[in-house]
Tab-separated table of C-alpha atoms in Angstrom:
chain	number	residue	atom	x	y	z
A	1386	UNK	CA	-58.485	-31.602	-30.402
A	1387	UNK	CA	-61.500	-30.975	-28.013
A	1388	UNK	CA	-60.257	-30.296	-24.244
A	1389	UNK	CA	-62.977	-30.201	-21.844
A	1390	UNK	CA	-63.046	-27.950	-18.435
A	1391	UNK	CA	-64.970	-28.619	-15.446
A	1392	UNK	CA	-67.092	-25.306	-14.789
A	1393	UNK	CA	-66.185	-23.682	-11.874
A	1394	UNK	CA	-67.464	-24.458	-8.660
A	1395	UNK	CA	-69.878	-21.962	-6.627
A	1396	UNK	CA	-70.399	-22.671	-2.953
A	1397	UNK	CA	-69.096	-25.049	-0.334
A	1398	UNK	CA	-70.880	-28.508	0.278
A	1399	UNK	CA	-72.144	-28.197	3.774
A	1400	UNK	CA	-71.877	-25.609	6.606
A	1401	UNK	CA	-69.210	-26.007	8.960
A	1402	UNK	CA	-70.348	-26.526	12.424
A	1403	UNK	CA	-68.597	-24.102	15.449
A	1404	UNK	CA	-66.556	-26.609	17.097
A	1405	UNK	CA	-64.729	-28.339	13.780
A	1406	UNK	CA	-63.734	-24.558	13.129
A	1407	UNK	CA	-62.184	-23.948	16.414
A	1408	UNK	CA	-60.477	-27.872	16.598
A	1409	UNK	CA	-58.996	-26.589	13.344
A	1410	UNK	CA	-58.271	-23.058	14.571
A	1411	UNK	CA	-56.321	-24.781	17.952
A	1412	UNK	CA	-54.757	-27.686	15.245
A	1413	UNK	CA	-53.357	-24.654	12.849
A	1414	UNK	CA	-51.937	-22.629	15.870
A	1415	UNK	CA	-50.610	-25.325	18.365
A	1416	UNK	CA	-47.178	-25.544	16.534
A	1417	UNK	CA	-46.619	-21.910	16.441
A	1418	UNK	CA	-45.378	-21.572	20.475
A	1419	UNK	CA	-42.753	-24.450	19.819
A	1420	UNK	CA	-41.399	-22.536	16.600
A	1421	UNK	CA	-41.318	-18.897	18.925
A	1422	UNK	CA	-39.425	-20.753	21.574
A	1423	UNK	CA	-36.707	-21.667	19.055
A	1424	UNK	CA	-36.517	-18.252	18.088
A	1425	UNK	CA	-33.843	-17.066	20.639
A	1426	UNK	CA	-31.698	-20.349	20.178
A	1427	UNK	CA	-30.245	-19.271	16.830
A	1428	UNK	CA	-28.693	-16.273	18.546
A	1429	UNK	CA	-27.673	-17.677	21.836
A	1430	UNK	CA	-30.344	-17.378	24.231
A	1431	UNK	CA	-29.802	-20.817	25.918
A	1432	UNK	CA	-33.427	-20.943	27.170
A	1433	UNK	CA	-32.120	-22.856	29.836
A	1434	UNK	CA	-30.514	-25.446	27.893
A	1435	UNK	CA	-27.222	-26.993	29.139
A	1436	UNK	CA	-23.533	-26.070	28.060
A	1437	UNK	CA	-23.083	-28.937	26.046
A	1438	UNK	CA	-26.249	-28.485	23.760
A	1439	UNK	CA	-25.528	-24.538	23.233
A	1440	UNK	CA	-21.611	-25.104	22.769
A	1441	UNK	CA	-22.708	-27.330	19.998
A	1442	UNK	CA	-25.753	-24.943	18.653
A	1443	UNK	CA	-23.441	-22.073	18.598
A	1444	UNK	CA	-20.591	-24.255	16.663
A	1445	UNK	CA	-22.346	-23.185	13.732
A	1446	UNK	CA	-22.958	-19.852	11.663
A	1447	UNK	CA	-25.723	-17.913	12.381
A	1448	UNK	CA	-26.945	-18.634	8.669
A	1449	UNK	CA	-27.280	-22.055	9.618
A	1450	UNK	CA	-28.765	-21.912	12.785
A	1451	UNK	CA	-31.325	-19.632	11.445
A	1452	UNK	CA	-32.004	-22.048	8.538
A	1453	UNK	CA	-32.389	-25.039	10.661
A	1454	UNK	CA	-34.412	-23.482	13.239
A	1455	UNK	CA	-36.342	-21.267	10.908
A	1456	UNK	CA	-37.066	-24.092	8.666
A	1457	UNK	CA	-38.424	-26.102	11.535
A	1458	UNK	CA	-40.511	-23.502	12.517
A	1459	UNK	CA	-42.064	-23.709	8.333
A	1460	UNK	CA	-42.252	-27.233	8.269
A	1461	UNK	CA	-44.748	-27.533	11.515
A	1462	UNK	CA	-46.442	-23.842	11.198
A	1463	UNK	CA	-47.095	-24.173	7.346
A	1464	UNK	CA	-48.541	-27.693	7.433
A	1465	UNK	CA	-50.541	-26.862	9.900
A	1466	UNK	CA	-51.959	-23.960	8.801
A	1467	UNK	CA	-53.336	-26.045	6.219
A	1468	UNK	CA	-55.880	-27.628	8.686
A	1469	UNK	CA	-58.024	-24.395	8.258
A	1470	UNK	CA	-58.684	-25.580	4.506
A	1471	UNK	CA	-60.600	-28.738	5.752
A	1472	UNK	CA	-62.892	-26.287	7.523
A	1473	UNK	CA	-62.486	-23.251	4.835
A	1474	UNK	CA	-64.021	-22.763	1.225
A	1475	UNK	CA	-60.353	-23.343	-0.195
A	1476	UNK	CA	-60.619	-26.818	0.982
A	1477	UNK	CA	-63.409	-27.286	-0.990
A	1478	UNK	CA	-63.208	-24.844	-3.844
A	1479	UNK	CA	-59.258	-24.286	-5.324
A	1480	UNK	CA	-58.884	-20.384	-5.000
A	1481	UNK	CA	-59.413	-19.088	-8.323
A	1482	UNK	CA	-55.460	-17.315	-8.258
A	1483	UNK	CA	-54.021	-21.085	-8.450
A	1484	UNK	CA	-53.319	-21.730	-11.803
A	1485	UNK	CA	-55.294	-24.378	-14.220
A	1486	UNK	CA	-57.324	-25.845	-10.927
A	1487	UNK	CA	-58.437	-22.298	-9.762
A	1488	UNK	CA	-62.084	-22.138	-9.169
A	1489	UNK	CA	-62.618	-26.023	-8.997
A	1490	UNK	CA	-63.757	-28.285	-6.736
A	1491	UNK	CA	-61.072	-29.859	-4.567
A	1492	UNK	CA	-61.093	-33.699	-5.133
A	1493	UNK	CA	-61.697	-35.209	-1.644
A	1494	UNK	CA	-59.053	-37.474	-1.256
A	1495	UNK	CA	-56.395	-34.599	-2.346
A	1496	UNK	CA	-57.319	-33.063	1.287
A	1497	UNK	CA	-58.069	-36.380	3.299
A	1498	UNK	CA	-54.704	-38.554	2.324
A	1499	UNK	CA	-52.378	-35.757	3.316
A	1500	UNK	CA	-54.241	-34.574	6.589
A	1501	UNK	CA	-54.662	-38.494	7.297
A	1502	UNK	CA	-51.290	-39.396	7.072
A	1503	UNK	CA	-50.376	-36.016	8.481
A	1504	UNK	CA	-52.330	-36.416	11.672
A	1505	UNK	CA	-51.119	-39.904	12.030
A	1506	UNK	CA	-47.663	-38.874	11.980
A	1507	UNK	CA	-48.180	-35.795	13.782
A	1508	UNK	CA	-49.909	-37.520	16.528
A	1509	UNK	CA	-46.841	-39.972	17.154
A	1510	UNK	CA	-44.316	-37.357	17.122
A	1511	UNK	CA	-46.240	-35.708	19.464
A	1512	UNK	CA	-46.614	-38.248	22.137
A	1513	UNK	CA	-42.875	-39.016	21.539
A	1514	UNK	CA	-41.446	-35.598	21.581
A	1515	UNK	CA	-43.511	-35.427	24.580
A	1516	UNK	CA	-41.660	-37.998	26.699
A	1517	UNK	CA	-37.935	-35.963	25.490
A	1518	UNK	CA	-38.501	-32.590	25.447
A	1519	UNK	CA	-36.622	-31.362	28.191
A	1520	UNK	CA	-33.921	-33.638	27.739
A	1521	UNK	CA	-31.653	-30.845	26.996
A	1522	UNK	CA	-32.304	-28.591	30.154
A	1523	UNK	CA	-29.832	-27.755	32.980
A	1524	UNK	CA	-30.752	-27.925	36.282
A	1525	UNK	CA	-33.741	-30.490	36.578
A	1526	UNK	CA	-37.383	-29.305	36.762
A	1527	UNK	CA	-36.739	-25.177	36.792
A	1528	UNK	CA	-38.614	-22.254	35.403
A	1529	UNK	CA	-37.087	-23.017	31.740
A	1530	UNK	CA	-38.509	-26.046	32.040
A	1531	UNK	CA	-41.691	-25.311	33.077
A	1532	UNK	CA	-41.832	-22.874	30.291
A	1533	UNK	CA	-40.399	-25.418	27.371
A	1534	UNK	CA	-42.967	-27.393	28.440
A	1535	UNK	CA	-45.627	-24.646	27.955
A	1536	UNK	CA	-44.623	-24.162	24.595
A	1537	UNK	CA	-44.209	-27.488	23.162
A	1538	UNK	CA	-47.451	-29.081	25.154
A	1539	UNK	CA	-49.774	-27.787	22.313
A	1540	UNK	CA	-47.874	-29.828	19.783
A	1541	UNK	CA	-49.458	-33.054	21.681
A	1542	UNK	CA	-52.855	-31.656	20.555
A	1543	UNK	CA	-52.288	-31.357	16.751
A	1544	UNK	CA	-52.473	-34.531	15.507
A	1545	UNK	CA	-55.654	-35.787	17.616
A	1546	UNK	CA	-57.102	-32.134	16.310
A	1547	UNK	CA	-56.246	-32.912	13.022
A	1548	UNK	CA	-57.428	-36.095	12.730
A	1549	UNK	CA	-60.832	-35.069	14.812
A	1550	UNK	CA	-61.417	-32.451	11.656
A	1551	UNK	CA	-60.316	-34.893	9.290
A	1552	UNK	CA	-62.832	-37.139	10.308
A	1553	UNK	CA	-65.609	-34.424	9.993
A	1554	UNK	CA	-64.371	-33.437	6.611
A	1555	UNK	CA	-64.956	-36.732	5.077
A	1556	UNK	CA	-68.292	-36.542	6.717
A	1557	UNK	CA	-69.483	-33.360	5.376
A	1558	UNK	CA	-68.012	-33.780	1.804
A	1559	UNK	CA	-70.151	-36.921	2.291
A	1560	UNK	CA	-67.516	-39.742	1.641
A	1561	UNK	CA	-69.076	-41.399	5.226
């Protein structure tokens, strides 16, 4: 039986121009200030949130809370870390550490279907998380507020981002 490997791949396609790096770089980080506000919820920090909303938060163990909240914070920040690979040589080239694809050339639409239907999703959870976020506050429009909205505004940018370098991946792996 005759198995047949694909030599490893040297190089990246095309250079990356400046501004698909930093639309990545701002796609990557914009869910990390939404996962650092959550931070102080799983040990009681209402962060202006009403009664009602922390009576309930607090009904549960602290192993919980820090699962749930934690976990949140993974599912957005790791995800979107993995917007740097559509502007990185490991979204082009598997690191050679992964096993049996290390050191190969990343098929295309491995990267593009994911960040795709990613963006797409990301981009209407954004605009829709937008219109609730400070559904939960006490006290109207008040320095918490003002601050929750700080921290979850950058969320509205990650899809568009995402899609934007997306778009310029296909390009330079010259699918378009």
């Amino acid at each position: 039986m005759t198995i047949s490997l694909e030599p490893p791949a040297v190089g990246t396609a095309r250079p990356v121009p400046a501004w698909a790096r930093h639309a990545a770089e701002v796609a990557a980080f914009a869910p990390v200030p939404s996962s650092l506000w959550r931070l102080p919820l799983i040990f009681g920090v209402s962060m202006g949130m009403d009664a009602d909303f922390m009576r309930d938060m607090m009904s549960h163990p602290l192993w919980l809370r820090f699962a749930y909240l934690g976990g949140l914070g993974l599912l957005s920040d790791g995800p979107a870390f993995l917007t740097l690979g559509l502007v990185r040589r490991w979204g082009e080239v598997w690191p050679r550490w992964m096993p049996f694809v290390g050191g190969r050339r990343v098929r295309p639409l491995a990267a593009i279907v994911p960040a795709l239907l990613g963006g797409i999703v990301v981009t209407c959870l954004g605009v829709t998380l937008a219109s609730v976020w400070n559904s939960n506050m006490t006290g109207g429009y008040n320095g918490w507020a003002i601050l929750q909205t700080c921290m979850y505004a950058p969320l509205v940018l990650w899809g568009p981002l995402l899609l934007l370098v997306t778009a310029h991946y296909v390009r330079r792996r010259g699918l378009w």
